[in-house]
Amino acid sequence: MLDFLILYKKFAHDNGVTVSVSHLSALLKSTNFSYCICDYEDDESLYRRVLEKTARVIILEAPTFQRPVLEDILAIGCEVNLVIHSTISFLQVEEEAFDKIQCFLQFSSPNFTVSNPCLYEVEGFRSYAKVPVLYFPNTLNVQFPGIFDDVVKARIENRKKSKVWRIGLFCAYRPFKNITTQLTACSIVNTKYNIPIEVHLFEESRNPIYKNIRTLSKNLKFNIIFHPQCKNEKFLSLLRNMDIGMQVSYSETFSYVMGEHMMFGTPTISSSTVPFASRIAEFNNAESIAKEIAILCDDTSYSKYVSEAVQKIDAVRKNNNIDAMTCLNKLLERSKTHYGKC
């Protein structure tokens, strides 16, 4: 019997859920837990996966299924944990997901819990949920790029070779990612502070926000480079060439892109939703964001922020692993009280 069966819905591209699952897998490999990670395409294949594997705990990554299949899975008798990867703010613009979560939070099955990777979101959900809500942080368990001093040196040397400041603004084209405000901030940096910059984003041609960004880019006086969507491995190679990482969004559970930037010693700018970022700006204030970019573009202090970036994200990695293990052990302990097929 497996300790954990982890299930996620298969999509065409990597997303926050699939990246989170890959990092969790890396953590589990370092433990004595037995586990299996499977993808599924629809509710029927999800239930089939559950029947194929016998596990003490079933972890469902994101509410990408309907209520009847959850009820069928709960009836088996195993401990079931649903991981909500979104904040309540993001969920409100995803009508179907919002309705599902509000429904699932009112379940009273003794073998069901919900979890979220953001501690203050956990407290919020707990305030009106009937089901236990657990803190299950996202983990960051890829191979770090090298020894601390070498990473810092490589980042600084790479910066010296560039005549412009390359800013990575890699995120999904969704309203709460706040891309237009951040690009406006970059325009202020370029014109008011006279700093040469180059902004890098992803392409997403069918998205209306992407089209708005393309329209805005025609009026901007600095270079914008759009990269095709890619797997996370290739994305990490792309991040190596960035001088600054930026994601000043309205809300986040955990920003992998900020963490991955910082692994390479790249200083970052975010809102208060990413407290480990190098600099924190007001998400609704382009001038505030611009000031933080200008601070990081100071050559004399850049090396300090590079060193801090590596130290900060290493501390986050270690703390999140500890808290994730606490949650996994709690789920296993809960499973001992259930009876049934498992």
Short mmCIF file of C-alpha atoms in Angstrom, two decimals, residues 80-241:
data_model
loop_
_atom_site.label_atom_id
_atom_site.label_comp_id
_atom_site.label_asym_id
_atom_site.label_seq_id
_atom_site.Cartn_x
_atom_site.Cartn_y
_atom_site.Cartn_z
CA VAL A 80 -8.36 12.66 0.93
CA ASN A 81 -6.72 16.08 0.79
CA LEU A 82 -7.65 18.73 -1.77
CA VAL A 83 -4.91 21.29 -2.39
CA ILE A 84 -6.20 24.75 -3.33
CA HIS A 85 -3.42 26.46 -5.26
CA SER A 86 -5.27 29.77 -5.66
CA THR A 87 -5.97 32.68 -3.35
CA ILE A 88 -9.52 33.75 -2.62
CA SER A 89 -8.84 36.81 -4.81
CA PHE A 90 -7.91 34.73 -7.84
CA LEU A 91 -10.80 32.33 -7.30
CA GLN A 92 -13.37 35.10 -7.57
CA VAL A 93 -12.62 35.49 -11.29
CA GLU A 94 -12.78 31.73 -11.85
CA GLU A 95 -16.48 31.21 -11.35
CA GLU A 96 -16.55 27.42 -11.60
CA ALA A 97 -13.51 26.98 -9.35
CA PHE A 98 -14.93 29.45 -6.83
CA ASP A 99 -18.24 27.58 -6.63
CA LYS A 100 -16.45 24.23 -6.26
CA ILE A 101 -14.22 25.46 -3.45
CA GLN A 102 -17.10 27.02 -1.55
CA CYS A 103 -18.98 23.74 -1.90
CA PHE A 104 -16.03 21.54 -0.89
CA LEU A 105 -15.21 23.71 2.13
CA GLN A 106 -18.62 22.79 3.55
CA PHE A 107 -18.06 19.02 3.29
CA SER A 108 -18.14 17.25 6.63
CA SER A 109 -16.68 13.87 5.67
CA PRO A 110 -14.32 12.59 8.42
CA ASN A 111 -11.70 11.56 5.86
CA PHE A 112 -11.52 14.87 3.97
CA THR A 113 -9.30 17.93 4.39
CA VAL A 114 -8.46 20.96 2.29
CA SER A 115 -5.03 22.59 2.19
CA ASN A 116 -3.48 25.76 0.83
CA PRO A 117 0.18 26.85 0.40
CA CYS A 118 -0.35 30.37 1.83
CA LEU A 119 -0.65 30.69 5.61
CA TYR A 120 -2.86 33.78 5.68
CA GLU A 121 -5.15 32.19 3.09
CA VAL A 122 -5.43 29.15 5.37
CA GLU A 123 -6.65 31.34 8.21
CA GLY A 124 -9.15 32.97 5.89
CA PHE A 125 -10.58 29.67 4.67
CA ARG A 126 -10.75 28.35 8.22
CA SER A 127 -12.98 31.23 9.25
CA TYR A 128 -15.94 29.80 7.30
CA ALA A 129 -15.03 26.20 6.43
CA LYS A 130 -16.56 23.12 8.00
CA VAL A 131 -13.77 20.91 6.70
CA PRO A 132 -10.31 21.08 8.37
CA VAL A 133 -8.00 23.41 6.41
CA LEU A 134 -4.28 22.66 6.58
CA TYR A 135 -1.18 24.66 5.73
CA PHE A 136 0.68 22.78 2.98
CA PRO A 137 3.35 25.10 1.57
CA ASN A 138 4.78 24.78 -1.90
CA THR A 139 8.30 23.41 -1.83
CA LEU A 140 11.30 24.37 -3.92
CA ASN A 141 13.43 21.29 -4.51
CA VAL A 142 15.32 21.56 -7.76
CA GLN A 143 19.08 21.27 -7.85
CA PHE A 144 20.45 24.65 -6.82
CA PRO A 145 22.78 26.08 -9.49
CA GLY A 146 25.95 25.66 -7.47
CA ILE A 147 27.94 26.74 -4.43
CA PHE A 148 26.75 30.01 -2.90
CA ASP A 149 29.87 32.04 -3.73
CA ASP A 150 29.98 30.70 -7.29
CA VAL A 151 26.32 31.57 -7.92
CA VAL A 152 26.83 35.11 -6.65
CA LYS A 153 29.98 35.59 -8.72
CA ALA A 154 28.35 34.22 -11.88
CA ARG A 155 25.34 36.49 -11.47
CA ILE A 156 27.47 39.61 -11.02
CA GLU A 157 29.79 38.74 -13.90
CA ASN A 158 26.81 38.08 -16.16
CA ARG A 159 25.41 41.48 -15.24
CA LYS A 160 28.65 43.26 -16.17
CA LYS A 161 28.48 41.87 -19.71
CA SER A 162 25.10 43.45 -20.44
CA LYS A 163 24.55 47.05 -21.54
CA VAL A 164 20.90 46.98 -20.48
CA TRP A 165 19.08 45.77 -17.36
CA ARG A 166 17.12 42.67 -18.34
CA ILE A 167 13.90 42.39 -16.37
CA GLY A 168 12.00 39.10 -16.31
CA LEU A 169 8.23 39.60 -16.11
CA PHE A 170 7.19 35.99 -16.61
CA CYS A 171 3.64 35.17 -15.51
CA ALA A 172 0.26 34.19 -16.86
CA TYR A 173 -1.79 36.87 -18.60
CA ARG A 174 -4.43 37.27 -15.92
CA PRO A 175 -5.88 40.48 -14.48
CA PHE A 176 -4.46 40.08 -10.98
CA LYS A 177 -0.91 39.60 -12.28
CA ASN A 178 -0.93 43.38 -12.84
CA ILE A 179 1.26 43.37 -15.95
CA THR A 180 0.18 46.74 -17.39
CA THR A 181 1.06 48.59 -14.17
CA GLN A 182 4.46 46.90 -14.05
CA LEU A 183 5.22 47.80 -17.66
CA THR A 184 4.20 51.38 -16.92
CA ALA A 185 6.66 51.32 -14.03
CA CYS A 186 9.36 50.11 -16.42
CA SER A 187 8.55 53.04 -18.70
CA ILE A 188 9.06 55.44 -15.79
CA VAL A 189 12.41 53.79 -15.02
CA ASN A 190 13.47 54.14 -18.64
CA THR A 191 12.39 57.78 -19.12
CA LYS A 192 12.49 59.46 -15.70
CA TYR A 193 15.49 57.59 -14.27
CA ASN A 194 17.23 57.23 -17.65
CA ILE A 195 18.02 53.55 -17.04
CA PRO A 196 18.40 51.30 -20.12
CA ILE A 197 16.13 48.29 -19.66
CA GLU A 198 14.82 45.33 -21.61
CA VAL A 199 11.70 43.47 -20.46
CA HIS A 200 11.10 39.78 -21.15
CA LEU A 201 7.63 38.18 -21.18
CA PHE A 202 5.89 35.08 -22.52
CA GLU A 203 3.71 34.94 -25.62
CA GLU A 204 0.08 33.94 -25.25
CA SER A 205 -1.57 35.02 -28.48
CA ARG A 206 -5.16 34.01 -27.72
CA ASN A 207 -5.34 35.90 -24.43
CA PRO A 208 -7.06 39.35 -24.48
CA ILE A 209 -4.66 40.72 -21.84
CA TYR A 210 -1.73 39.67 -24.02
CA LYS A 211 -3.26 41.66 -26.87
CA ASN A 212 -3.53 44.68 -24.56
CA ILE A 213 0.14 44.28 -23.64
CA ARG A 214 1.05 44.19 -27.33
CA THR A 215 -0.90 47.43 -27.84
CA LEU A 216 0.84 49.08 -24.88
CA SER A 217 4.26 47.90 -26.06
CA LYS A 218 3.94 49.96 -29.24
CA ASN A 219 4.07 53.14 -27.12
CA LEU A 220 6.99 52.11 -24.93
CA LYS A 221 10.49 53.34 -25.69
CA PHE A 222 12.41 50.30 -24.48
CA ASN A 223 12.81 46.85 -25.96
CA ILE A 224 10.30 44.12 -25.07
CA ILE A 225 11.07 40.51 -25.93
CA PHE A 226 8.29 37.92 -26.06
CA HIS A 227 9.36 34.30 -25.56
CA PRO A 228 7.33 31.24 -26.60
CA GLN A 229 5.79 29.15 -23.84
CA CYS A 230 8.15 26.39 -22.75
CA LYS A 231 8.71 23.58 -20.29
CA ASN A 232 10.07 24.52 -16.89
CA GLU A 233 13.53 23.10 -17.63
CA LYS A 234 13.99 25.48 -20.58
CA PHE A 235 12.46 28.30 -18.57
CA LEU A 236 15.13 27.90 -15.89
CA SER A 237 17.80 28.34 -18.57
CA LEU A 238 16.07 31.54 -19.66
CA LEU A 239 16.05 32.89 -16.10
CA ARG A 240 19.83 32.62 -15.89
CA ASN A 241 20.08 35.62 -18.22
#
